[in-house]
Amino acid sequence: MGDEAVQGTNEDATSCKLSAVTLGYWRDPYIKLMYRKSVRRAPEIHLGYYARVQGFRYLVDKVFEACDTRVQIISLGAGFDTLFWRLLDESKPIQNFIEVDFSGVTAKKCFIIKRNKELLTKVADAESEVRLSKTDLHGNRYHLVAADFSNIQNLKDKFAESEVDYQCPTVIVAECALVYADSVKVSGMLNWLASAFPSLVFINYEQINMEDKFGKVMVDNLSCRGCMLSGVAACKDKNSQITRFTSNGWESATCWTMNEVYSLLPQEDVQRVERIEMLDEKELLRQLFDHYCITVARKNSPNFNFDSVNFD
């Protein structure tokens, strides 16, 4: 059941995002095309996803600012994420955008993209062709591929099919993806990435503080759903999140709990979303935020310095 249960977390996350977008927490005209089953979630869930999405966007924008040139983006465990289309709408200079996930997820996303002209027309220029198989899709600027990202050879092969540019400044994003993969394999993959790309940033959203009482309950709940957190050892605390990268060839890494991220987001917008729904008790939200984090790992080169990719 393991892989199927993990793939199921994608639809759950997309449903949560759709619920929050429907209420106006942030704008995403594409999420409703990816998933139509909207079930209204609790305010804590909406605020949690708001902080996650806005935190990621803030940092991705910082990468574009740091590079001042076209950027390559690779999304591991991409699910039904819509970042590519949202960045394109903002005219961000995207060199290449590669999404990687299990074949069960990419097959569904390929079908969704193929049947929605609004999505399909943007994966390639008008004069370029789109190549489609059951599980993979290739445009001239967007690629969706089925792969086990913890398998380096599998990843290399899919990168080659996706015309990856190893010399282009690259940002890799992952949301609750590494934690489901074997920690030894993830370490090997992170080490290979650091050696293969000279200019690289990794933005990772994941669980943290998993060894306290609240964290153990979270692990037990996921286990009951068939989701085994094979990489949970890296989610012990900030130090373990940082060391996962710095011990595998990355020059620096910084980790923030989501409580810290929430306090560092533009507070005028935070106040706006807090008025959307009444939150009777903030303690649960604080506990949830204390058990998720965003980590940024950096590998600078003579041409590109990513030290500014942080919350300031």
Short mmCIF file of C-alpha atoms in Angstrom, two decimals:
data_model
loop_
_atom_site.label_atom_id
_atom_site.label_comp_id
_atom_site.label_asym_id
_atom_site.label_seq_id
_atom_site.Cartn_x
_atom_site.Cartn_y
_atom_site.Cartn_z
CA MET A 1 0.00 0.00 0.00
CA GLY A 2 2.96 2.33 0.69
CA ASP A 3 3.43 4.09 -2.67
CA GLU A 4 -0.33 4.30 -3.32
CA ALA A 5 -0.91 5.88 0.10
CA VAL A 6 1.88 8.40 -0.46
CA GLN A 7 0.42 9.26 -3.88
CA GLY A 8 -2.93 9.77 -2.12
CA THR A 9 -1.39 12.57 -0.06
CA ASN A 10 -1.12 14.55 -3.33
CA GLU A 11 -4.90 14.62 -3.81
CA ASP A 12 -5.41 15.49 -0.15
CA ALA A 13 -2.96 18.41 -0.40
CA THR A 14 -4.52 19.63 -3.67
CA SER A 15 -7.99 19.49 -2.10
CA CYS A 16 -6.74 21.58 0.85
CA LYS A 17 -5.19 24.15 -1.50
CA LEU A 18 -8.39 24.31 -3.57
CA SER A 19 -10.42 24.92 -0.40
CA ALA A 20 -8.12 27.79 0.64
CA VAL A 21 -8.01 29.34 -2.86
CA THR A 22 -11.80 29.19 -3.12
CA LEU A 23 -12.04 31.32 0.04
CA GLY A 24 -9.47 33.83 -1.24
CA TYR A 25 -6.34 33.00 0.80
CA TRP A 26 -4.26 33.37 -2.35
CA ARG A 27 -4.89 33.45 -6.09
CA ASP A 28 -4.44 30.36 -8.24
CA PRO A 29 -6.66 30.10 -11.33
CA TYR A 30 -5.19 26.71 -12.24
CA ILE A 31 -5.80 24.64 -9.10
CA LYS A 32 -9.48 24.08 -9.99
CA LEU A 33 -8.37 22.55 -13.30
CA MET A 34 -6.15 20.05 -11.48
CA TYR A 35 -8.74 18.92 -8.94
CA ARG A 36 -12.47 19.52 -8.71
CA LYS A 37 -13.51 17.85 -5.43
CA SER A 38 -13.62 20.84 -3.11
CA VAL A 39 -14.23 19.99 0.55
CA ARG A 40 -14.09 22.93 2.93
CA ARG A 41 -11.26 22.51 5.42
CA ALA A 42 -10.62 24.02 8.87
CA PRO A 43 -9.14 27.54 9.19
CA GLU A 44 -5.91 26.09 10.64
CA ILE A 45 -5.46 23.99 7.50
CA HIS A 46 -6.08 27.00 5.26
CA LEU A 47 -3.54 29.14 7.13
CA GLY A 48 -1.04 26.29 7.11
CA TYR A 49 -1.21 25.96 3.35
CA TYR A 50 -1.19 29.75 2.95
CA ALA A 51 2.13 29.95 4.84
CA ARG A 52 3.54 27.02 2.86
CA VAL A 53 2.59 28.40 -0.57
CA GLN A 54 3.53 32.01 0.17
CA GLY A 55 6.80 31.01 1.85
CA PHE A 56 7.79 28.99 -1.20
CA ARG A 57 6.83 31.75 -3.62
CA TYR A 58 8.79 34.33 -1.62
CA LEU A 59 11.94 32.20 -1.80
CA VAL A 60 11.51 31.27 -5.48
CA ASP A 61 11.19 34.99 -6.27
CA LYS A 62 14.44 35.54 -4.34
CA VAL A 63 16.16 33.02 -6.65
CA PHE A 64 15.04 34.97 -9.73
CA GLU A 65 16.31 38.20 -8.14
CA ALA A 66 19.67 36.61 -7.28
CA CYS A 67 20.20 35.30 -10.82
CA ASP A 68 18.95 38.16 -12.99
CA THR A 69 18.82 35.65 -15.86
CA ARG A 70 16.78 32.64 -16.95
CA VAL A 71 16.35 29.98 -14.27
CA GLN A 72 15.74 26.24 -14.38
CA ILE A 73 13.27 24.76 -11.88
CA ILE A 74 13.02 21.10 -10.89
CA SER A 75 10.13 19.94 -8.70
CA LEU A 76 10.53 16.60 -6.91
CA GLY A 77 7.28 14.92 -5.89
CA ALA A 78 5.45 17.66 -7.81
CA GLY A 79 1.96 16.21 -7.53
CA PHE A 80 -0.71 18.50 -9.02
CA ASP A 81 1.27 21.65 -8.26
CA THR A 82 0.59 24.68 -10.50
CA LEU A 83 3.76 26.71 -9.90
CA PHE A 84 4.87 26.52 -13.55
CA TRP A 85 1.68 28.12 -14.88
CA ARG A 86 1.61 30.80 -12.17
CA LEU A 87 5.23 31.80 -12.82
CA LEU A 88 4.58 31.91 -16.57
CA ASP A 89 1.63 34.27 -15.99
CA GLU A 90 4.04 36.57 -14.13
CA SER A 91 6.48 36.47 -17.07
CA LYS A 92 9.26 34.96 -14.94
CA PRO A 93 12.32 34.04 -17.03
CA ILE A 94 12.04 30.23 -16.99
CA GLN A 95 14.69 28.34 -18.94
CA ASN A 96 13.24 24.91 -18.20
CA PHE A 97 10.72 23.47 -15.76
CA ILE A 98 10.86 19.76 -14.86
CA GLU A 99 8.33 17.98 -12.63
CA VAL A 100 9.07 14.51 -11.23
CA ASP A 101 6.68 12.15 -9.47
CA PHE A 102 5.42 8.56 -9.33
CA SER A 103 3.88 7.27 -12.56
CA GLY A 104 0.46 6.99 -10.89
CA VAL A 105 0.52 10.75 -10.29
CA THR A 106 2.11 11.84 -13.58
CA ALA A 107 -0.35 9.73 -15.62
CA LYS A 108 -3.26 11.60 -14.01
CA LYS A 109 -1.57 14.97 -14.49
CA CYS A 110 -0.77 14.21 -18.14
CA PHE A 111 -4.45 13.45 -18.70
CA ILE A 112 -5.51 16.65 -16.92
CA ILE A 113 -3.11 18.82 -18.93
CA LYS A 114 -4.09 17.15 -22.21
CA ARG A 115 -7.81 17.83 -21.68
CA ASN A 116 -7.38 21.46 -20.52
CA LYS A 117 -6.35 23.84 -23.30
CA GLU A 118 -5.58 26.51 -20.68
CA LEU A 119 -2.82 24.26 -19.31
CA LEU A 120 -1.68 22.57 -22.52
CA THR A 121 -1.08 25.71 -24.58
CA LYS A 122 1.47 26.99 -22.07
CA VAL A 123 3.79 23.98 -21.86
CA ALA A 124 5.33 24.85 -25.25
CA ASP A 125 5.65 27.74 -27.67
CA ALA A 126 3.11 27.91 -30.49
CA GLU A 127 5.63 26.61 -33.05
CA SER A 128 6.86 23.75 -30.82
CA GLU A 129 5.33 20.30 -30.50
CA VAL A 130 4.21 18.62 -27.28
CA ARG A 131 5.21 14.97 -26.88
CA LEU A 132 2.90 12.88 -24.73
CA SER A 133 2.98 9.33 -23.42
CA LYS A 134 0.74 7.80 -20.75
CA THR A 135 3.02 9.01 -17.94
CA ASP A 136 5.33 11.65 -19.43
CA LEU A 137 4.83 14.99 -21.17
CA HIS A 138 7.47 17.08 -22.91
CA GLY A 139 7.08 20.64 -24.17
CA ASN A 140 9.98 22.92 -25.07
CA ARG A 141 9.90 24.60 -21.63
CA TYR A 142 7.93 22.18 -19.43
CA HIS A 143 8.52 18.50 -18.74
CA LEU A 144 6.50 16.10 -16.58
CA VAL A 145 8.22 12.76 -15.99
CA ALA A 146 7.58 9.60 -14.02
CA ALA A 147 10.57 8.61 -11.91
CA ASP A 148 11.75 7.55 -8.49
CA PHE A 149 13.77 10.65 -7.58
CA SER A 150 15.76 8.70 -4.98
CA ASN A 151 17.12 6.48 -7.78
CA ILE A 152 20.01 8.50 -9.25
CA GLN A 153 20.22 6.63 -12.57
CA ASN A 154 16.45 6.89 -13.04
CA LEU A 155 16.68 10.62 -12.35
CA LYS A 156 19.65 11.09 -14.73
CA ASP A 157 17.77 9.33 -17.55
CA LYS A 158 14.63 11.42 -17.05
CA PHE A 159 16.68 14.63 -16.83
CA ALA A 160 18.28 13.75 -20.17
CA GLU A 161 14.84 13.25 -21.75
CA SER A 162 13.82 16.63 -20.28
CA GLU A 163 16.81 18.47 -21.77
CA VAL A 164 18.15 19.50 -18.38
CA ASP A 165 20.81 22.20 -18.51
CA TYR A 166 23.40 21.49 -15.83
CA GLN A 167 25.09 24.88 -16.33
CA CYS A 168 21.90 26.92 -15.87
CA PRO A 169 21.23 28.32 -12.37
CA THR A 170 18.76 25.82 -10.93
CA VAL A 171 16.30 25.74 -8.05
CA ILE A 172 14.96 22.41 -6.82
CA VAL A 173 11.72 22.42 -4.84
CA ALA A 174 10.14 19.66 -2.79
CA GLU A 175 7.09 19.68 -0.53
CA CYS A 176 6.74 16.74 1.89
CA ALA A 177 8.50 14.47 -0.60
CA LEU A 178 11.95 13.56 0.76
CA VAL A 179 10.46 12.29 4.04
CA TYR A 180 8.76 9.39 2.20
CA ALA A 181 11.98 8.17 0.57
CA ASP A 182 14.78 6.06 2.04
CA SER A 183 17.15 8.41 3.87
CA VAL A 184 20.32 6.73 2.55
CA LYS A 185 19.07 7.03 -1.04
CA VAL A 186 18.05 10.67 -0.45
CA SER A 187 21.55 11.45 0.87
CA GLY A 188 23.06 9.91 -2.25
CA MET A 189 20.70 11.88 -4.48
CA LEU A 190 21.48 15.18 -2.69
CA ASN A 191 25.20 14.46 -3.00
CA TRP A 192 24.87 13.77 -6.73
CA LEU A 193 22.83 16.95 -7.28
CA ALA A 194 25.46 19.06 -5.51
CA SER A 195 28.19 17.58 -7.70
CA ALA A 196 26.21 17.77 -10.97
CA PHE A 197 24.96 21.38 -10.81
CA PRO A 198 27.49 24.18 -10.18
CA SER A 199 24.82 26.80 -9.30
CA LEU A 200 22.04 25.32 -7.21
CA VAL A 201 19.40 26.07 -4.57
CA PHE A 202 17.14 23.52 -2.86
CA ILE A 203 13.91 24.70 -1.17
CA ASN A 204 12.40 21.96 0.97
CA TYR A 205 9.12 22.00 2.94
CA GLU A 206 8.82 19.17 5.41
CA GLN A 207 8.04 17.98 8.90
CA ILE A 208 10.25 18.87 11.87
CA ASN A 209 10.39 18.14 15.62
CA MET A 210 9.05 14.66 14.93
CA GLU A 211 10.44 13.20 18.16
CA ASP A 212 8.28 15.21 20.58
CA LYS A 213 4.80 14.12 21.69
CA PHE A 214 2.89 16.04 18.99
CA GLY A 215 5.33 14.86 16.32
CA LYS A 216 4.95 11.20 17.30
CA VAL A 217 1.16 11.52 17.00
CA MET A 218 1.64 12.92 13.47
CA VAL A 219 3.89 9.98 12.54
CA ASP A 220 1.39 7.48 13.97
CA ASN A 221 -1.51 9.07 12.08
CA LEU A 222 0.36 8.89 8.78
CA SER A 223 1.42 5.29 9.48
CA CYS A 224 -2.23 4.36 10.05
CA ARG A 225 -2.97 5.69 6.55
CA GLY A 226 -0.20 3.50 5.11
CA CYS A 227 2.26 6.39 4.69
CA MET A 228 5.59 5.26 6.09
CA LEU A 229 8.00 8.13 6.76
CA SER A 230 11.18 6.35 5.69
CA GLY A 231 13.20 9.58 5.91
CA VAL A 232 11.85 10.83 9.24
CA ALA A 233 15.32 10.78 10.87
CA ALA A 234 16.14 14.01 9.00
CA CYS A 235 13.03 15.61 10.53
CA LYS A 236 14.27 15.47 14.13
CA ASP A 237 15.12 19.18 14.43
CA LYS A 238 16.66 22.14 12.58
CA ASN A 239 20.16 20.71 12.88
CA SER A 240 19.17 17.41 11.25
CA GLN A 241 17.43 19.25 8.40
CA ILE A 242 20.52 21.41 7.80
CA THR A 243 23.04 18.57 8.17
CA ARG A 244 21.18 16.47 5.59
CA PHE A 245 22.45 19.00 3.03
CA THR A 246 25.77 20.27 4.40
CA SER A 247 27.07 16.73 4.89
CA ASN A 248 26.31 16.00 1.22
CA GLY A 249 28.24 18.70 -0.62
CA TRP A 250 26.06 21.77 -0.11
CA GLU A 251 27.87 24.92 1.08
CA SER A 252 25.20 26.25 3.40
CA ALA A 253 21.65 25.63 4.60
CA THR A 254 19.15 27.52 6.73
CA CYS A 255 16.00 26.15 8.35
CA TRP A 256 12.94 28.03 9.64
CA THR A 257 9.94 26.56 11.44
CA MET A 258 6.64 27.62 9.92
CA ASN A 259 5.99 29.77 13.01
CA GLU A 260 9.09 31.74 12.01
CA VAL A 261 8.10 31.80 8.34
CA TYR A 262 4.61 33.04 9.22
CA SER A 263 6.08 35.91 11.25
CA LEU A 264 8.42 36.86 8.38
CA LEU A 265 5.83 36.93 5.59
CA PRO A 266 4.42 40.36 4.61
CA GLN A 267 2.29 41.08 7.68
CA GLU A 268 -0.30 43.19 5.86
CA ASP A 269 -1.27 40.14 3.81
CA VAL A 270 -1.13 37.88 6.89
CA GLN A 271 -3.64 40.22 8.58
CA ARG A 272 -5.83 40.05 5.47
CA VAL A 273 -6.04 36.25 5.46
CA GLU A 274 -6.59 36.07 9.21
CA ARG A 275 -9.79 38.08 8.65
CA ILE A 276 -11.18 35.55 6.14
CA GLU A 277 -12.24 33.09 8.85
CA MET A 278 -12.46 33.36 12.60
CA LEU A 279 -9.77 31.31 14.33
CA ASP A 280 -11.06 30.66 17.84
CA GLU A 281 -7.86 29.24 19.25
CA LYS A 282 -4.39 29.84 17.83
CA GLU A 283 -2.66 27.19 19.92
CA LEU A 284 -3.33 24.36 17.45
CA LEU A 285 -2.02 26.50 14.60
CA ARG A 286 1.14 27.29 16.60
CA GLN A 287 1.64 23.58 17.29
CA LEU A 288 1.18 22.68 13.61
CA PHE A 289 3.58 25.45 12.54
CA ASP A 290 6.15 24.20 15.05
CA HIS A 291 6.12 20.80 13.32
CA TYR A 292 6.71 21.92 9.75
CA CYS A 293 9.63 23.87 8.32
CA ILE A 294 11.22 25.28 5.19
CA THR A 295 14.90 24.61 4.58
CA VAL A 296 16.99 26.39 1.95
CA ALA A 297 20.26 24.78 0.89
CA ARG A 298 22.69 26.60 -1.38
CA LYS A 299 25.59 25.85 -3.68
CA ASN A 300 27.10 29.07 -5.02
CA SER A 301 29.32 29.47 -8.07
CA PRO A 302 31.55 32.32 -9.32
CA ASN A 303 28.62 33.58 -11.43
CA PHE A 304 25.71 33.08 -9.02
CA ASN A 305 25.45 33.70 -5.28
CA PHE A 306 22.34 32.47 -3.49
CA ASP A 307 23.05 33.77 0.04
CA SER A 308 20.18 36.25 -0.43
CA VAL A 309 17.69 33.39 -0.81
CA ASN A 310 16.24 33.62 2.69
CA PHE A 311 13.56 35.38 4.71
CA ASP A 312 14.66 38.90 5.65
#
